[in-house]
Amino acid sequence: MKLWTGRFKKELDPRTNDFNRSLPFDSRMYRQDIEGSLAHAAMLGRQGIISDGDCEKITDGLLSILHDIESGALTFDGEYEDIHTFVEANLTERIGDAGKRLHTARSRNDQVALDLRLYLRDECETLVDMLKSLCEVIADKALLYKDAVMPGYTHLQRAQPIVFGHALLAYGEMLIRDIGRIKDCRKRMNICPLGSCALAGTTYPLNREAVAAALFMDGISNNSLDGVSDRDFAIELCSALSLIMVHLSRFSEEIILWSSSEFKFIELDDAFSTGSSIMPQKKNPDIAELVRGKSGRVFGDNMTLLTVMKGLPLAYNKDMQEDKEAVFDAVDTVEKCLAAFTPMLDSITVYKENMRKAASGGFINATDCADYLVSRGLPFRDAYKATGELVARCIELNVDLETLPISEYKKICPLFEDGVYGAISLETCVNNRSVAGGPAPSEVEKCAAKLKQSLFCL
Ligand code: ARG
């Protein structure tokens, strides 16, 4: 079924029919399409552009279509080109001529721009809720493991001691920024393009503000060409989703490492791991790996949108129909990842002793040892050099700094006293890193509470 009649003498070649259609992937916007039409029709009625009688018929007809789609009585069968055509044709079938008046002062160009904004606006809300749930799990776990000492890494080499809660909170910070980005993007998205019509507005006396208000939108678009051509909001969302995937992917990578036998810092719950078909001993972190892998899809979707849009002259071009599958896939993928990732994290078992053991090797308290000398008056560079010599001596003797005899310390620098052992104990090392944002348990506790609190304010 097509909307253009009159000028055309032939049907669309069946070989291009499917190629041209978007109904198979835009039908998910049926509710937004109907909500937009309800608001548009109500305004047309109030402005006297259509009669009250027609307005009422259109409203009842649209509501019955919505009802039938949701009850399953009306399915998206038939050769309709897109969701807009589907709804309009069904409406006209149900209410006759009045249905044909709905499209007065409107084009599918501003209609699709509106539908996509409304659809993604709802998804933004879902995404924010899901991100908040993940942050909540992170904050709870951070509190629980605020004093679980583990090695902090740079270059994936043991560097300085931190606590597990601190590592988790780092991801909490990223996710809070992600929530901010989604909310910010929603603001620019929540602008009503209706009234732009095909590209050049309309001669009808519309009340655009009233339509925007009825749809709980924050304003109207300022330029009719931009109103139908803008897909920044979809690209912005995809970019924010890409960053979420960067964060989930890095987190997944760490979970995969931490749960390997080499680290054994955590163990994934059986319900969130899979086995091997041949190796009976295997317990694989498939969920985390899939999240890491699916980041590629979302980056691809982002690139698709950028590429589709970059060369288009104003205003609407059919290329823009390609926006939907990409942005829907990005949203679906991130939501699926969050739905699996959050309970996976929530159900991990943490092996504090293994973290502690890993933290004891690798001289990760060497900086603290140097700082001890600094506290005794040595300039940092000299303290650094002396500690380097100590580490070399430890390697020679196959001991670590905690077990190296004080006589060896004194040989390298006479400023060392027995107090050095207390100063370099891992607990002291983390407890003293109580600088704002540091890994000291006292600070982790504060930051976890702050994270939880910020979830209420967001
Ligand atoms: N299905 C189209 C899309 O998604 C709707 C807009 C069609 N407009 C047009 N002039 N062909 O972009």
XYZ file of C-alpha atoms and ligand atoms in Angstrom:
470
model
C 0.000 0.000 0.000
C 1.421 3.363 -0.931
C 0.356 6.888 -0.119
C 1.131 8.608 -3.389
C -1.669 8.374 -5.921
C -2.562 10.543 -8.846
C 0.816 11.188 -10.377
C 1.889 7.559 -10.695
C 0.713 5.209 -13.425
C 2.528 2.118 -12.162
C 2.876 0.229 -8.906
C 6.339 0.107 -7.344
C 8.309 -2.695 -8.939
C 7.936 -5.692 -6.610
C 11.693 -6.135 -6.711
C 12.119 -2.822 -4.921
C 9.156 -3.139 -2.612
C 10.956 -4.799 0.260
C 14.000 -2.685 -0.394
C 11.992 0.483 0.069
C 9.992 -0.565 3.132
C 10.780 0.138 6.755
C 7.703 -1.351 8.444
C 9.570 -4.526 9.506
C 11.862 -2.405 11.654
C 9.927 0.782 12.371
C 6.733 -0.913 13.591
C 8.215 -0.773 17.097
C 7.416 2.961 17.057
C 3.650 2.350 16.741
C 2.824 3.867 20.123
C 4.846 7.000 19.505
C 3.360 7.314 16.016
C -0.156 7.151 17.448
C 0.634 9.514 20.338
C 2.038 12.048 17.869
C -1.043 11.728 15.672
C -3.367 12.136 18.643
C -1.645 15.377 19.624
C -1.587 16.621 16.031
C -5.281 15.842 15.464
C -6.319 17.491 18.727
C -4.460 20.643 17.705
C -5.969 20.597 14.186
C -9.404 20.368 15.825
C -8.759 23.191 18.278
C -7.395 25.435 15.546
C -10.505 24.785 13.439
C -8.424 23.193 10.687
C -10.512 20.026 10.921
C -14.017 19.766 12.396
C -14.599 18.656 15.974
C -16.488 15.655 14.620
C -13.555 14.542 12.482
C -11.179 15.154 15.366
C -13.250 12.917 17.594
C -13.439 10.164 14.970
C -9.686 10.333 14.417
C -9.016 10.181 18.158
C -11.311 7.198 18.690
C -9.934 5.471 15.611
C -6.311 5.942 16.701
C -7.065 4.704 20.207
C -8.792 1.616 18.807
C -5.750 0.912 16.618
C -3.470 1.260 19.643
C -5.695 -1.053 21.628
C -5.811 -3.652 18.863
C -2.051 -3.620 18.333
C -1.434 -4.087 22.045
C -4.013 -6.871 22.381
C -2.553 -8.652 19.357
C -5.751 -8.273 17.306
C -3.936 -6.075 14.776
C -0.583 -7.271 13.493
C 1.888 -5.596 11.185
C 1.006 -7.667 8.139
C 0.512 -6.375 4.663
C 2.642 -4.490 2.265
C 2.551 -1.152 4.082
C 5.664 0.898 3.520
C 6.209 2.059 7.071
C 4.526 2.490 10.446
C 3.096 5.876 9.428
C 1.417 4.410 6.352
C 0.235 1.416 8.357
C -1.511 3.536 10.986
C -3.002 5.990 8.510
C -4.342 3.263 6.216
C -5.828 1.375 9.148
C -7.402 4.552 10.421
C -9.029 5.344 7.083
C -10.281 1.782 6.848
C -11.926 2.193 10.245
C -13.337 5.737 10.079
C -13.468 6.564 6.372
C -12.858 10.086 5.056
C -12.026 11.624 8.431
C -8.922 9.415 8.485
C -7.707 11.101 5.326
C -7.755 14.465 7.083
C -5.218 13.469 9.762
C -2.279 14.166 7.495
C -3.315 17.818 6.980
C -0.345 20.071 7.691
C 1.951 17.155 8.271
C 4.441 15.081 6.327
C 5.975 11.735 7.088
C 9.221 13.686 7.244
C 8.307 15.571 10.399
C 6.280 12.589 11.599
C 9.226 10.202 11.533
C 11.489 12.821 13.107
C 8.981 13.108 15.941
C 8.386 9.360 16.361
C 12.077 8.613 16.618
C 12.574 11.349 19.198
C 9.685 10.071 21.291
C 10.808 6.464 21.015
C 14.403 7.192 21.973
C 13.268 9.513 24.759
C 11.563 6.517 26.405
C 14.641 4.394 25.872
C 16.776 7.050 27.554
C 14.675 6.597 30.641
C 15.064 2.813 30.572
C 18.801 3.168 30.058
C 19.162 5.573 32.988
C 17.238 3.181 35.252
C 19.408 0.262 34.186
C 22.620 2.223 34.692
C 21.431 3.283 38.119
C 20.794 -0.344 39.106
C 24.332 -1.224 38.095
C 25.719 1.709 40.096
C 23.730 0.534 43.080
C 25.320 -2.918 42.913
C 28.743 -1.308 42.541
C 28.209 0.926 45.580
C 26.993 -1.999 47.724
C 29.916 -4.186 46.712
C 32.376 -1.341 47.245
C 31.161 -0.962 50.819
C 31.386 -4.691 51.386
C 34.970 -4.818 50.085
C 36.213 -1.457 51.269
C 39.182 -3.073 53.000
C 39.936 -5.960 50.639
C 43.526 -5.092 49.732
C 44.513 -5.910 46.183
C 47.249 -4.769 43.821
C 46.509 -1.734 41.699
C 48.091 -2.072 38.256
C 49.699 0.105 35.653
C 50.842 -1.565 32.420
C 49.092 -4.605 33.943
C 52.072 -4.830 36.311
C 51.502 -4.645 40.046
C 52.004 -1.013 41.011
C 50.558 0.137 44.347
C 48.097 -1.307 46.815
C 44.423 -0.407 46.553
C 41.243 -2.068 47.809
C 38.708 -3.942 45.696
C 35.970 -1.457 46.591
C 38.074 1.344 45.146
C 38.481 -0.486 41.826
C 34.727 -1.017 41.646
C 34.008 2.622 42.406
C 36.172 3.674 39.460
C 33.568 2.031 37.218
C 30.816 3.669 39.251
C 32.283 7.060 38.328
C 32.310 6.198 34.621
C 28.715 5.036 34.772
C 27.568 8.165 36.580
C 29.063 10.207 33.738
C 27.259 7.903 31.313
C 23.967 8.624 33.054
C 24.715 12.333 32.751
C 25.377 11.991 29.030
C 22.128 10.104 28.406
C 20.153 12.678 30.353
C 21.841 15.528 28.545
C 21.170 13.937 25.183
C 17.524 13.455 26.147
C 17.190 17.216 26.672
C 18.149 18.057 23.091
C 16.073 15.127 21.822
C 12.925 16.304 23.561
C 12.092 19.018 21.023
C 9.067 18.743 18.746
C 9.669 18.971 14.986
C 5.967 18.719 13.992
C 4.969 21.696 11.888
C 8.148 21.465 9.823
C 6.018 19.331 7.502
C 7.919 18.122 4.434
C 10.632 20.782 4.736
C 9.102 24.227 4.390
C 6.530 24.398 7.160
C 2.918 25.013 6.270
C 0.349 27.700 5.493
C -2.121 26.279 8.046
C -2.422 28.191 11.329
C -0.882 25.530 13.537
C -0.244 25.792 17.249
C 3.062 23.986 17.411
C 3.688 24.770 21.070
C 0.432 23.089 22.056
C 1.461 19.887 20.276
C 4.854 19.947 21.987
C 3.246 20.458 25.379
C 0.732 17.654 24.806
C 3.657 15.344 24.093
C 5.560 16.514 27.188
C 8.271 17.958 24.995
C 10.386 20.909 26.068
C 9.906 23.091 23.009
C 9.600 23.233 19.235
C 12.319 23.107 16.599
C 13.295 26.542 15.288
C 13.860 25.813 11.623
C 11.696 23.654 9.399
C 14.618 22.369 7.327
C 16.555 21.399 10.439
C 13.413 19.980 12.045
C 13.150 17.236 9.433
C 16.872 16.793 8.773
C 18.298 16.616 12.252
C 19.426 13.230 13.454
C 22.028 14.636 15.864
C 19.962 13.298 18.724
C 20.291 9.730 17.442
C 24.011 10.131 16.824
C 24.484 11.719 20.223
C 22.697 8.815 21.852
C 24.776 6.308 19.893
C 27.947 8.094 20.964
C 26.856 7.990 24.595
C 25.981 4.313 24.143
C 29.407 3.685 22.626
C 31.058 5.133 25.707
C 28.875 2.981 27.951
C 30.112 -0.009 25.982
C 33.726 1.113 26.345
C 33.188 1.129 30.098
C 31.316 -2.171 30.248
C 33.915 -3.731 27.989
C 36.842 -2.631 30.168
C 34.986 -3.819 33.253
C 34.315 -7.144 31.518
C 37.969 -7.462 30.597
C 38.926 -7.072 34.253
C 36.262 -9.543 35.350
C 37.641 -12.034 32.836
C 41.176 -11.495 34.154
C 40.166 -11.522 37.816
C 38.278 -14.788 37.422
C 41.142 -16.604 35.650
C 43.113 -19.186 37.650
C 46.158 -16.937 37.345
C 44.432 -14.193 39.364
C 41.552 -15.985 41.092
C 40.427 -12.737 42.752
C 36.795 -13.495 42.050
C 34.626 -16.329 40.875
C 31.562 -15.913 38.708
C 28.379 -17.582 39.829
C 27.547 -20.788 37.968
C 24.398 -19.114 36.688
C 26.535 -16.530 34.896
C 29.217 -18.817 33.446
C 29.262 -21.578 30.901
C 31.113 -24.841 30.541
C 33.073 -26.342 27.708
C 31.753 -29.169 25.533
C 35.090 -30.991 25.749
C 37.042 -29.748 28.790
C 35.146 -30.808 31.911
C 37.120 -28.524 34.210
C 36.291 -25.292 32.354
C 34.180 -22.473 33.684
C 34.058 -19.732 31.118
C 33.124 -16.063 31.561
C 30.951 -16.012 28.415
C 28.655 -13.242 29.605
C 31.529 -10.854 30.255
C 33.144 -11.833 26.958
C 29.929 -11.210 25.072
C 29.561 -7.775 26.628
C 33.147 -7.031 25.594
C 32.437 -8.343 22.096
C 29.148 -6.561 21.645
C 30.852 -3.216 22.127
C 31.917 -3.624 18.491
C 28.293 -3.665 17.322
C 27.502 -0.424 19.096
C 30.598 1.363 17.766
C 29.570 0.096 14.318
C 26.053 1.489 14.760
C 27.524 4.829 15.752
C 29.716 4.848 12.655
C 26.739 3.863 10.482
C 24.788 6.894 11.612
C 27.685 9.288 11.146
C 28.329 7.950 7.663
C 24.659 7.967 6.616
C 24.304 11.600 7.615
C 27.566 13.177 6.625
C 26.913 13.861 2.942
C 23.194 14.547 2.906
C 21.957 17.827 1.483
C 19.047 19.442 3.321
C 16.364 18.395 3.913
C 14.920 14.857 4.150
C 16.564 12.130 2.106
C 15.533 8.514 2.087
C 19.023 7.577 3.265
C 17.769 8.653 6.658
C 15.514 5.624 6.879
C 18.779 3.763 7.565
C 19.079 5.523 10.925
C 16.565 3.289 12.639
C 18.101 -0.153 12.478
C 21.424 1.250 13.646
C 20.147 3.245 16.596
C 17.671 0.520 17.610
C 20.420 -2.075 17.524
C 22.649 0.129 19.669
C 19.905 0.689 22.248
C 18.856 -2.982 22.279
C 22.441 -4.151 22.600
C 23.297 -1.864 25.514
C 20.077 -2.786 27.315
C 20.758 -6.503 26.825
C 24.310 -6.070 28.078
C 23.198 -4.186 31.182
C 20.452 -6.722 31.881
C 23.051 -9.515 31.969
C 25.999 -7.624 33.428
C 24.333 -6.255 36.566
C 23.211 -9.589 38.059
C 26.490 -11.175 36.957
C 28.422 -8.614 39.007
C 25.986 -8.854 41.872
C 26.563 -12.607 42.198
C 30.382 -12.784 42.127
C 32.300 -14.430 44.936
C 35.300 -12.386 46.063
C 38.470 -14.123 47.257
C 39.987 -11.497 49.520
C 42.886 -13.749 50.578
C 43.996 -14.205 46.970
C 43.866 -10.473 46.378
C 45.892 -9.940 49.541
C 48.427 -12.576 48.475
C 48.860 -10.947 45.063
C 49.291 -7.598 46.778
C 52.089 -8.971 48.987
C 54.286 -9.929 46.034
C 55.667 -7.528 43.502
C 56.978 -4.874 45.902
C 53.875 -2.740 45.576
C 54.773 -1.002 48.832
C 58.079 0.256 47.417
C 56.720 3.786 46.996
C 55.624 3.743 50.640
C 59.074 2.548 51.648
C 60.588 5.522 49.816
C 58.015 7.813 51.447
C 59.134 6.461 54.845
C 62.646 7.710 54.116
C 61.256 11.033 52.949
C 59.429 11.314 56.283
C 62.810 10.869 57.911
C 64.270 13.783 55.975
C 65.758 12.203 52.834
C 64.956 13.948 49.524
C 62.517 11.847 47.438
C 64.985 11.133 44.601
C 67.532 9.697 47.063
C 64.817 7.755 48.848
C 63.674 6.375 45.484
C 67.207 5.217 44.672
C 67.744 3.610 48.082
C 64.449 1.738 47.785
C 65.398 0.568 44.308
C 68.568 -0.931 45.802
C 66.482 -2.574 48.517
C 64.233 -4.174 45.921
C 67.283 -5.483 44.077
C 68.575 -6.931 47.355
C 65.200 -8.585 48.038
C 65.262 -10.190 44.597
C 68.784 -11.492 45.307
C 67.665 -12.972 48.641
C 64.272 -14.089 47.295
C 62.341 -12.222 49.994
C 59.995 -9.243 49.936
C 60.250 -5.890 51.700
C 58.164 -7.111 54.644
C 60.554 -9.978 55.362
C 63.899 -8.368 54.531
C 65.890 -8.143 57.826
C 66.396 -4.642 59.252
C 70.183 -5.136 59.038
C 69.860 -5.227 55.230
C 67.777 -2.046 55.323
C 70.362 -0.267 57.434
C 73.193 -1.339 55.120
C 71.518 0.542 52.272
C 70.377 3.532 54.322
C 71.076 4.138 58.006
C 67.844 6.161 58.341
C 65.840 2.920 58.412
C 64.495 1.817 61.834
C 62.168 -1.007 62.895
C 59.243 1.360 62.271
C 59.678 0.744 58.536
C 57.781 -2.561 58.785
C 54.696 -0.785 60.070
C 55.067 1.910 57.454
C 55.138 -0.564 54.577
C 52.454 -2.960 55.800
C 49.789 -3.152 53.094
C 47.116 -1.994 55.511
C 49.119 1.099 56.388
C 49.759 1.691 52.713
C 46.058 1.797 51.845
C 44.887 3.411 55.090
C 47.267 6.305 54.548
C 46.048 6.908 51.003
C 43.132 8.789 52.416
C 43.484 11.709 50.046
C 40.100 12.637 48.547
C 39.362 10.033 45.866
C 42.028 7.666 47.215
C 41.786 3.949 48.057
C 41.772 4.215 51.869
C 38.837 2.230 53.283
C 37.586 5.389 55.018
C 37.517 7.205 51.691
C 35.989 4.247 49.826
C 33.196 4.182 52.367
C 32.553 7.893 51.825
C 32.643 7.609 48.039
C 30.330 4.596 47.973
C 27.824 6.510 50.081
C 28.191 9.543 47.801
C 27.620 7.374 44.743
C 24.447 5.942 46.249
C 23.231 9.365 47.179
C 23.899 10.809 43.756
C 21.625 8.133 42.280
C 18.693 9.713 44.055
C 19.525 13.158 42.762
C 19.976 12.081 39.146
N 10.085 5.419 6.511
C 10.606 6.722 6.334
C 11.868 6.902 7.204
O 12.058 6.116 8.061
C 9.606 7.738 6.732
C 9.739 9.059 6.044
C 9.407 8.911 4.632
N 9.388 10.143 3.954
C 9.504 10.235 2.647
N 9.458 11.391 2.111
N 9.695 9.185 1.893
O 12.653 7.768 7.013
